Short mmCIF file of C-alpha atoms in Angstrom, two decimals:
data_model
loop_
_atom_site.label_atom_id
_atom_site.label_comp_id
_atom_site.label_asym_id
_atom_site.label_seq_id
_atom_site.Cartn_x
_atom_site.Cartn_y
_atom_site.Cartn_z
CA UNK A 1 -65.43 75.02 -46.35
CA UNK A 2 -62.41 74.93 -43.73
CA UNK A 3 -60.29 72.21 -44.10
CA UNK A 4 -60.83 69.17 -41.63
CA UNK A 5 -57.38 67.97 -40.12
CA UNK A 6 -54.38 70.19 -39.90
CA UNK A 7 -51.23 68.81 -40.38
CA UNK A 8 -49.57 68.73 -37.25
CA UNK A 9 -47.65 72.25 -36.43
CA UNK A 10 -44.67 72.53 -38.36
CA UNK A 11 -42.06 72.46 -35.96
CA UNK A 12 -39.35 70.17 -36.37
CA UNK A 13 -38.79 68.04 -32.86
CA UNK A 14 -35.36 68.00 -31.46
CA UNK A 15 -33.14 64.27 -31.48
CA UNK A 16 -33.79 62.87 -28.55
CA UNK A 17 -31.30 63.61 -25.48
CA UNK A 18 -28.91 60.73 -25.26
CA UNK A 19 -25.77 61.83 -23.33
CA UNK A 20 -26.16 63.57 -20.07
CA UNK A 21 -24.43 66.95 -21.34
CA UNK A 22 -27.15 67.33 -23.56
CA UNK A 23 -29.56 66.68 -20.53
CA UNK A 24 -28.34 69.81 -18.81
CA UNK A 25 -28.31 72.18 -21.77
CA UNK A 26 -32.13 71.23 -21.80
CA UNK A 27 -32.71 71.91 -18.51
CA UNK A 28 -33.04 75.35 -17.15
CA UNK A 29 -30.21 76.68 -14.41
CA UNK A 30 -29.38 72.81 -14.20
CA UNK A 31 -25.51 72.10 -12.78
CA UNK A 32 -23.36 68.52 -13.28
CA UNK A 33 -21.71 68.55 -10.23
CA UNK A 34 -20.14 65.03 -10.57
CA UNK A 35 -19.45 62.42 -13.33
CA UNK A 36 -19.08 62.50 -16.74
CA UNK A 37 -21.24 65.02 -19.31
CA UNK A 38 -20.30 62.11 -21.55
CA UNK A 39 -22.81 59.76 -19.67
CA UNK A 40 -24.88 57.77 -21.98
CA UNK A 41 -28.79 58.02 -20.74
CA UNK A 42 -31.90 56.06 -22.26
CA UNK A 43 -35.08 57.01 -20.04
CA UNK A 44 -36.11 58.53 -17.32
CA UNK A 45 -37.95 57.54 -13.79
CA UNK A 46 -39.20 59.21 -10.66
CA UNK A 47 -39.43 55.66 -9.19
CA UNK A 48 -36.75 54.13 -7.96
CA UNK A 49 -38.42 50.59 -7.93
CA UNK A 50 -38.82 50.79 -11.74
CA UNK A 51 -35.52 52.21 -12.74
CA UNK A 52 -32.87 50.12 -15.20
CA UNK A 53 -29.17 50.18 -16.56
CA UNK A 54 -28.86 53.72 -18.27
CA UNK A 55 -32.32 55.25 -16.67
CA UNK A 56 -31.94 59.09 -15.43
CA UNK A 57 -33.21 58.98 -11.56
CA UNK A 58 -35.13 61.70 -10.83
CA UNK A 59 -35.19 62.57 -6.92
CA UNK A 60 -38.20 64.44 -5.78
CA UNK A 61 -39.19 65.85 -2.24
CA UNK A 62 -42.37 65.78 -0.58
CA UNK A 63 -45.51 64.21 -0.36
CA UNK A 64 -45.84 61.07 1.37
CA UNK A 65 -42.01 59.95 -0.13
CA UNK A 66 -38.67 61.49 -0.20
CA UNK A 67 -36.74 60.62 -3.38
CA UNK A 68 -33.27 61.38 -1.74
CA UNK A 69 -34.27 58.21 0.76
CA UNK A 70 -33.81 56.46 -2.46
CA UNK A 71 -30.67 57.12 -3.84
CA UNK A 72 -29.03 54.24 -3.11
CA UNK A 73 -31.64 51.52 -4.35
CA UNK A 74 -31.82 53.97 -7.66
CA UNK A 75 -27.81 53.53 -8.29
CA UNK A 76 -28.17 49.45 -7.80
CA UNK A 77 -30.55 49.19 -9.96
CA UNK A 78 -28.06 50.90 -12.83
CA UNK A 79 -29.19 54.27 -12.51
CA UNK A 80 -26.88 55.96 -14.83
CA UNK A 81 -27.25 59.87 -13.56
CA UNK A 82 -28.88 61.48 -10.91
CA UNK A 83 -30.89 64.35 -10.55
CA UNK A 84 -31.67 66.25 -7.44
CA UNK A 85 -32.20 69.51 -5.77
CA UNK A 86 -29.38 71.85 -5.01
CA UNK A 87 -27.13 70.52 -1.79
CA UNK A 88 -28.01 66.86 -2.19
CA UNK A 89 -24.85 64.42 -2.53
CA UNK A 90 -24.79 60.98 -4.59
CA UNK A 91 -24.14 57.99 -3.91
CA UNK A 92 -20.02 56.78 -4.63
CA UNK A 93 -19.14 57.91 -8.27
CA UNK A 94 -22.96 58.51 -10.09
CA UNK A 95 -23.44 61.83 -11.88
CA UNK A 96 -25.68 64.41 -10.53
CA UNK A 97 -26.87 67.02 -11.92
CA UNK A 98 -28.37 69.75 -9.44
CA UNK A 99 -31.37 71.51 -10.30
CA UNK A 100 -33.28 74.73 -8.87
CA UNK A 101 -36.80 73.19 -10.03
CA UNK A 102 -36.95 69.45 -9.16
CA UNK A 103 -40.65 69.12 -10.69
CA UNK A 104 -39.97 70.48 -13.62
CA UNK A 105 -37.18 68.94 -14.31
CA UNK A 106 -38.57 66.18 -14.43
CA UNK A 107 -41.05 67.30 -17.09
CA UNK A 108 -38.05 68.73 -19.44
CA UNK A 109 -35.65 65.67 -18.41
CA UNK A 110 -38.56 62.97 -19.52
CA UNK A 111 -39.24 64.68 -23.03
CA UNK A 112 -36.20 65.37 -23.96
CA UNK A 113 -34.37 61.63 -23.47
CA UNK A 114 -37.95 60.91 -25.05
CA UNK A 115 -37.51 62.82 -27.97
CA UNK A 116 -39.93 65.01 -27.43
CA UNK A 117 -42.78 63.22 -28.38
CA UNK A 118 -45.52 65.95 -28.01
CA UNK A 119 -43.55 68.01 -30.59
CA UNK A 120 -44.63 65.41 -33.61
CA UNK A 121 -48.20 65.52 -32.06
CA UNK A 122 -51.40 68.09 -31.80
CA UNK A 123 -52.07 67.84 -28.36
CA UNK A 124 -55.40 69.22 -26.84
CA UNK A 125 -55.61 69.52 -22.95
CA UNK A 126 -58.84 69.88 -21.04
CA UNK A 127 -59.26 71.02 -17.38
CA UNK A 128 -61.87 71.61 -15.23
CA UNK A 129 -63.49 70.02 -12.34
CA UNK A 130 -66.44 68.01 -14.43
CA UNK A 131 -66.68 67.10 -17.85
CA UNK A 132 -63.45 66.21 -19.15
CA UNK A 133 -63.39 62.79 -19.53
CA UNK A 134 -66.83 63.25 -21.47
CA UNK A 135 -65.42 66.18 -23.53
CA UNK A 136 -62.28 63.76 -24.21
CA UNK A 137 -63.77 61.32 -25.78
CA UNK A 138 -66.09 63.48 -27.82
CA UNK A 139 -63.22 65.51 -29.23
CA UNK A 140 -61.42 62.19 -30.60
CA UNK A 141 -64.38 61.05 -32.18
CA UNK A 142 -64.65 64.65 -33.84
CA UNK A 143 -60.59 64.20 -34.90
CA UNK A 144 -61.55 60.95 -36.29
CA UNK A 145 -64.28 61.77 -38.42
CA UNK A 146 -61.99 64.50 -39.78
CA UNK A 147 -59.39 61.56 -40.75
CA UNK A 148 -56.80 62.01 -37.78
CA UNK A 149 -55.64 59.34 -35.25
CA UNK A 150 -56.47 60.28 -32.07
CA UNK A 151 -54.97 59.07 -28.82
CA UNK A 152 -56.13 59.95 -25.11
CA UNK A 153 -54.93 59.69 -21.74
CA UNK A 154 -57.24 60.32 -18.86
CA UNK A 155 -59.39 58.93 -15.74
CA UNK A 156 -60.22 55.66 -18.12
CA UNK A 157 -56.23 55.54 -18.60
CA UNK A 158 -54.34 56.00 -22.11
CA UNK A 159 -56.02 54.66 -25.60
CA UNK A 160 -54.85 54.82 -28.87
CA UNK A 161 -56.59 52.08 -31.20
CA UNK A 162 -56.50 48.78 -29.55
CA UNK A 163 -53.64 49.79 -27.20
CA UNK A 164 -54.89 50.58 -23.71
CA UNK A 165 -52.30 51.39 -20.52
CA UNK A 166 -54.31 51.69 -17.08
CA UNK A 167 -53.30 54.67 -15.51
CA UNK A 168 -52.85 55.81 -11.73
CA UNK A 169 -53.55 59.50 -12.61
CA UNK A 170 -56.00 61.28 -14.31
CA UNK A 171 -52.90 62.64 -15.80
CA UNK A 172 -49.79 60.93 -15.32
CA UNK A 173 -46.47 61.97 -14.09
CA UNK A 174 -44.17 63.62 -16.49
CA UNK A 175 -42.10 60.52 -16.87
CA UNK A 176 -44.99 58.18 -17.45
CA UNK A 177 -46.63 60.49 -19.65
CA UNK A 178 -43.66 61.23 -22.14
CA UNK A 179 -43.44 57.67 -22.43
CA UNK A 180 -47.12 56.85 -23.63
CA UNK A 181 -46.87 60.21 -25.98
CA UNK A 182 -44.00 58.70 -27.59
CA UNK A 183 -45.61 55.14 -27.63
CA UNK A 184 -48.85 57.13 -29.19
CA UNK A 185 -46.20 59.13 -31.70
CA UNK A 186 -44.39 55.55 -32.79
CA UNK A 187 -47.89 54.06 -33.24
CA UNK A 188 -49.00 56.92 -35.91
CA UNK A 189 -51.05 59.17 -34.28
CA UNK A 190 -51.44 62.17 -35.20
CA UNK A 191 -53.61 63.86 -32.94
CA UNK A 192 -53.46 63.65 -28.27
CA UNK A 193 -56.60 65.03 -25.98
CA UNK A 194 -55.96 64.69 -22.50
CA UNK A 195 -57.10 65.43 -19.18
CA UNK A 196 -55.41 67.89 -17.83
CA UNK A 197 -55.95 67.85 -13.75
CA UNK A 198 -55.17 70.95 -11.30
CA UNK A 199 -52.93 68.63 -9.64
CA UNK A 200 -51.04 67.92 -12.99
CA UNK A 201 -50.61 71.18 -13.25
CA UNK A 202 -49.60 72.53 -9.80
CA UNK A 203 -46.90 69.47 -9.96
CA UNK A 204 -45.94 70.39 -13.39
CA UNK A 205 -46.50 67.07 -14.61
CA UNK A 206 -47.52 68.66 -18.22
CA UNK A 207 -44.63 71.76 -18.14
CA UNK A 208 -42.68 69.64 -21.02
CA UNK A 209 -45.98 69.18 -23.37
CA UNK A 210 -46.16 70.99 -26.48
CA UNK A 211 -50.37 72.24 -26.37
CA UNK A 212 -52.19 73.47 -29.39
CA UNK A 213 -55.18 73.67 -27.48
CA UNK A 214 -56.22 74.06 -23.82
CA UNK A 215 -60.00 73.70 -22.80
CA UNK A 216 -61.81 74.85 -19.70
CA UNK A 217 -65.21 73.05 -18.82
CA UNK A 218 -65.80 74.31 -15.56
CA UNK A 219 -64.77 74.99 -11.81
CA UNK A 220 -66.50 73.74 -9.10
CA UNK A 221 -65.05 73.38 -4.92
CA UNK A 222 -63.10 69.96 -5.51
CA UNK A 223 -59.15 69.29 -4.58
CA UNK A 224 -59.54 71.83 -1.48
CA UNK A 225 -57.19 69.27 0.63
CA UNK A 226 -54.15 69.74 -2.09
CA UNK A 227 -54.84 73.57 -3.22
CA UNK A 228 -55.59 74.73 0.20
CA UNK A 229 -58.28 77.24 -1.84
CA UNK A 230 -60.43 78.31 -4.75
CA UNK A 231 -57.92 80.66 -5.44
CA UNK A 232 -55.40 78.46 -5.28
CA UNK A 233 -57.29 75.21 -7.27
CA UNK A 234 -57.59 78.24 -9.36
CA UNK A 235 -54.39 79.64 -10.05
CA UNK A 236 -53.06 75.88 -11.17
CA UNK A 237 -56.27 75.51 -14.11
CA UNK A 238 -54.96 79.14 -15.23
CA UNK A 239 -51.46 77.85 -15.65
CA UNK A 240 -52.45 75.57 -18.54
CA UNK A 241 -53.60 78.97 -20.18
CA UNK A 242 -51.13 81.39 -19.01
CA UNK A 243 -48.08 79.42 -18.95
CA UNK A 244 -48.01 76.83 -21.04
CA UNK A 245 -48.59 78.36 -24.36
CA UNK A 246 -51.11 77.33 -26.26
CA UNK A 247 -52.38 78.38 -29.93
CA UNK A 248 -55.67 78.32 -28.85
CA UNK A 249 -58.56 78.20 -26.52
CA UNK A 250 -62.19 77.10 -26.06
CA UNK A 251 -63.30 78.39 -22.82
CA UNK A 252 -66.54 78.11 -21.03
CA UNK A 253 -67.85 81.70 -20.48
CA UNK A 254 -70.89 80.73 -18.46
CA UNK A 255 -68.44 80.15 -15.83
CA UNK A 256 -67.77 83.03 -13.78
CA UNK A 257 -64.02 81.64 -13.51
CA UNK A 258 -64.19 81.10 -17.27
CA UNK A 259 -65.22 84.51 -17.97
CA UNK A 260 -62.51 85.66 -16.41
CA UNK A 261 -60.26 83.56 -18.11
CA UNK A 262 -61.20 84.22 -21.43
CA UNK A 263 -60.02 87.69 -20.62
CA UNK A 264 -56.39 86.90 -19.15
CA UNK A 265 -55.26 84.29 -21.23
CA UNK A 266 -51.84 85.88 -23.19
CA UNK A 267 -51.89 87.73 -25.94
CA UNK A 268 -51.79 86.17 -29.84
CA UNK A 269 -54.08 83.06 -27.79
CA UNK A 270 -56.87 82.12 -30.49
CA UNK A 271 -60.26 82.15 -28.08
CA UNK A 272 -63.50 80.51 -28.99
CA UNK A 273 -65.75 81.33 -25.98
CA UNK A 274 -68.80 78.97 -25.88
CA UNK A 275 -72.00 78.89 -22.98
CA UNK A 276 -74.91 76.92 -22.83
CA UNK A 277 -76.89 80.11 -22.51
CA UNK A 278 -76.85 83.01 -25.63
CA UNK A 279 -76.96 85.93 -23.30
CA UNK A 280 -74.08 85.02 -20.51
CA UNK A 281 -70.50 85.66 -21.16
CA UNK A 282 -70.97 86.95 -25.16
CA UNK A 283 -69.66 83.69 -26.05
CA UNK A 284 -68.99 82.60 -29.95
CA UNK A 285 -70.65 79.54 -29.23
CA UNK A 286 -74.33 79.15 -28.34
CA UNK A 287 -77.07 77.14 -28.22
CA UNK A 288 -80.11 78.72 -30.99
CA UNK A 289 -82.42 75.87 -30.60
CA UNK A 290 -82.02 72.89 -27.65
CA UNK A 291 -84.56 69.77 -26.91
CA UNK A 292 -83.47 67.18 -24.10
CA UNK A 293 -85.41 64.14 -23.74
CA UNK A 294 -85.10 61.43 -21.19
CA UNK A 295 -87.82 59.29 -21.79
CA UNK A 296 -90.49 59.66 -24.16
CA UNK A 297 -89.35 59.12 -27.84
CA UNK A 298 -85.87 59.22 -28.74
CA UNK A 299 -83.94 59.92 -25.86
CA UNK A 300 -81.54 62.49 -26.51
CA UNK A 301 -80.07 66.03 -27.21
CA UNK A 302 -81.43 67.87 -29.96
CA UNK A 303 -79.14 71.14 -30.49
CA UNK A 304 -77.98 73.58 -33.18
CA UNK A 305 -75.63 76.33 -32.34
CA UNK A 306 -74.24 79.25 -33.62
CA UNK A 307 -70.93 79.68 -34.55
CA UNK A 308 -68.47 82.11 -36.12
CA UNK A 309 -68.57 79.48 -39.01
CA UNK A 310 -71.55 78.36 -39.68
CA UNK A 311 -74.37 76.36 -37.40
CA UNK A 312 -73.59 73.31 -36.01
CA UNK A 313 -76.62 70.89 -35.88
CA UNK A 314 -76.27 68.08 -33.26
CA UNK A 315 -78.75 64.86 -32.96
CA UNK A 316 -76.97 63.35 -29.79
CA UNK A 317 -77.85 60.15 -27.72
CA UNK A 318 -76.35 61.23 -24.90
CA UNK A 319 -78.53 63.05 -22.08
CA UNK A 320 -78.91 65.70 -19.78
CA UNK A 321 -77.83 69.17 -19.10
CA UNK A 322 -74.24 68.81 -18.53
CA UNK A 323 -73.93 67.03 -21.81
CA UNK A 324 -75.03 70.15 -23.49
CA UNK A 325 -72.17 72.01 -22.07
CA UNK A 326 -70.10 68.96 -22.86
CA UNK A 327 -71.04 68.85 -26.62
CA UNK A 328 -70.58 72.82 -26.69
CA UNK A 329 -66.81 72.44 -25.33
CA UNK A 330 -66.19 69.46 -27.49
CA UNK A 331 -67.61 71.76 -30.53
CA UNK A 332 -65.37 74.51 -29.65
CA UNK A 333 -62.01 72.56 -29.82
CA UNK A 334 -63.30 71.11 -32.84
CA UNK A 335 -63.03 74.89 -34.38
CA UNK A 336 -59.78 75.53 -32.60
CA UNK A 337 -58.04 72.63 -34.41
CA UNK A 338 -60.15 74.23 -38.01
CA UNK A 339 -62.49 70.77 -38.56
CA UNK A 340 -65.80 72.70 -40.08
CA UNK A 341 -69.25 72.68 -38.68
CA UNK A 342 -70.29 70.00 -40.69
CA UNK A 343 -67.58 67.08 -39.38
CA UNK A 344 -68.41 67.99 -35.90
CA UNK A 345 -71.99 68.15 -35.96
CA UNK A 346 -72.08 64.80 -37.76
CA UNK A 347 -69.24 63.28 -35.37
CA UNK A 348 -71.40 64.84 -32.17
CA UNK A 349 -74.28 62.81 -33.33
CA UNK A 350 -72.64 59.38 -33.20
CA UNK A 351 -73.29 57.44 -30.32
CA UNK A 352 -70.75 57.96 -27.77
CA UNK A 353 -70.60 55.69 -24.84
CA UNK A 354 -68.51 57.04 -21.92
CA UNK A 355 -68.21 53.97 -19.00
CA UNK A 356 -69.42 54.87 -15.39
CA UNK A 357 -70.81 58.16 -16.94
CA UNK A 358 -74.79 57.71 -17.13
CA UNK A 359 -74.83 54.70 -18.78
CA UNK A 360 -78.24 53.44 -20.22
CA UNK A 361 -79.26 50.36 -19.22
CA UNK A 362 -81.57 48.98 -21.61
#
């Protein structure tokens, strides 16, 4: 029998960043051009509107607002520091630190003055164009039953318990979301699954989050007026796998995209490869014996599945096809994180209700 909920990875998380010299260090090829290194720093915001006294302004380009317009309202408001791209000038006698990367310094800026939050957490990210929020909620009810407490942050906003923050994003900026990590991290939990959007990731929004496991559901034409491409909606979903570093994997090999990405994903990543059919992509995952039923009886999924350890038997309420690939990713991150067949296939079969996702109407 495997054992059901890993401790979380023993790393020890750094103090949190409190002085603006240890901001810098942090941040790669960063520069204090001004001010003090001595400046004293408490949080971090990409929003001028919502900065306060000792808050880290963080001045982005692009989009439909320029940052640098908003210097000025940033430093009334008590912004304590300033950081920008290289060339940009602050306002009277504020600090500012120039940076090559203004994206991702925002990412490494907001976890460190946050302590690092993800570092003290397992943190599972899913992307792909359909499924996630499904899969999400699926894979906290299969922490749960193995005794972990499970926060999530996606479409439906962040949840941990009884504490719910709405959220803009399917995954929020960096600033916001090293903010509700560390919330989730204060409030005991051991254990974060989020959705993990190509947008997020092309805007480095999760660059600064510690992953032990990324999942890939599927990829589908969607996001063509921010990407540009497939190749390019693409090449941000690979980043999650390629560049971000995590221990481990469950990818959907049915996908021709997933496929491929079960073979490029770095070296020492732990892969389980799952598909909804036994015979497409040699996955490690697969459905031996499937019933769906809609109407007559029980409706339902009725599904056992081979695994490398041992068959997972499912009794699901939930219906149709693209649950079955749901419950098979879910499944798979369940064995990436070591819960054993038997946790998941009895957490699988609890009624899950997912809002504005085919909701039965009794």
């Amino acid at each position: 029998m495997r054992r059901s909920v890993p401790s979380p990875l023993p790393v020890s998380t750094p103090s949190p960043a409190s002085r603006l010299a240890d901001l810098v260090r942090e941040i790669p090829g960063a520069t204090l051009t001004s001010g003090s290194p001595q400046t004293f720093v408490s949080g971090v915001r990409h929003d001028s509107r919502a900065i306060e006294p000792g808050d880290v302004f963080v001045a982005r380009e692009g989009g439909r607002v320029n940052g640098l317009a908003f210097l000025n309202e940033a430093v009334q408001r008590g912004a304590a520091a300033i950081i920008a791209r290289r060339g940009a000038t602050s306002p009277g006698s504020t600090p500012l630190v120039e940076v090559d990367d203004v994206p991702l310094a925002l990412a490494i800026a907001s976890a460190a003055v946050y302590g690092h939050p993800t570092f003290g957490l397992d943190v599972i990210g899913i992307t792909g164009t359909n499924g996630k929020t499904t899969t999400t909620l699926m894979t906290r009810a299969i922490v749960e039953a193995s005794g972990g407490k499970c926060g999530t942050i996606g479409t439906l906003g962040a949840e941990l318990g009884g504490w719910i923050k709405p959220s803009v994003h399917t995954s929020p900026e960096a600033d916001e979301l090293a903010r509700i990590a560390r919330e989730m991290r204060d409030q005991g939990a051991t254990h974060l699954v989020m959705e993990v959007s190509s947008i997020a990731l092309a805007a480095k929004r999760a660059d600064a989050v510690r992953f032990r496991v990324a999942a890939f559901t599927n990829l589908t034409q969607d996001h063509l007026d921010y990407h540009g491409t497939m190749e390019g909606y693409a090449a941000a979903k690979m980043r999650l796998f390629a560049e971000l570093g995590p221990g481990a994997a469950a990818i959907n090999v049915r996908d021709p995209f997933g496929a491929d990405l079960a073979r490029a994903v770095p070296a020492g990543t732990r892969v389980i490869s799952y598909s909804s059919a036994a015979d497409v992509g040699a996955p490690d995952v697969y459905p031996t014996h499937l019933e769906m039923r809609a109407a007559s009886g029980a409706p339902g999924i009725r599904l056992r599945a081979a695994t490398p350890f041992g068959e997972l038997s499912i009794a699901s309420p939930l219906v149709g096809a693209h649950n079955v690939e749901n419950l098979l990713c879910a499944a798979s991150i369940g064995l990436c994180l070591d819960v054993d067949v038997e946790t998941i296939s009895a957490a699988l079969s609890t009624p899950i209700s997912v809002p504005g996702r085919l909701e039965r109407c009794d």
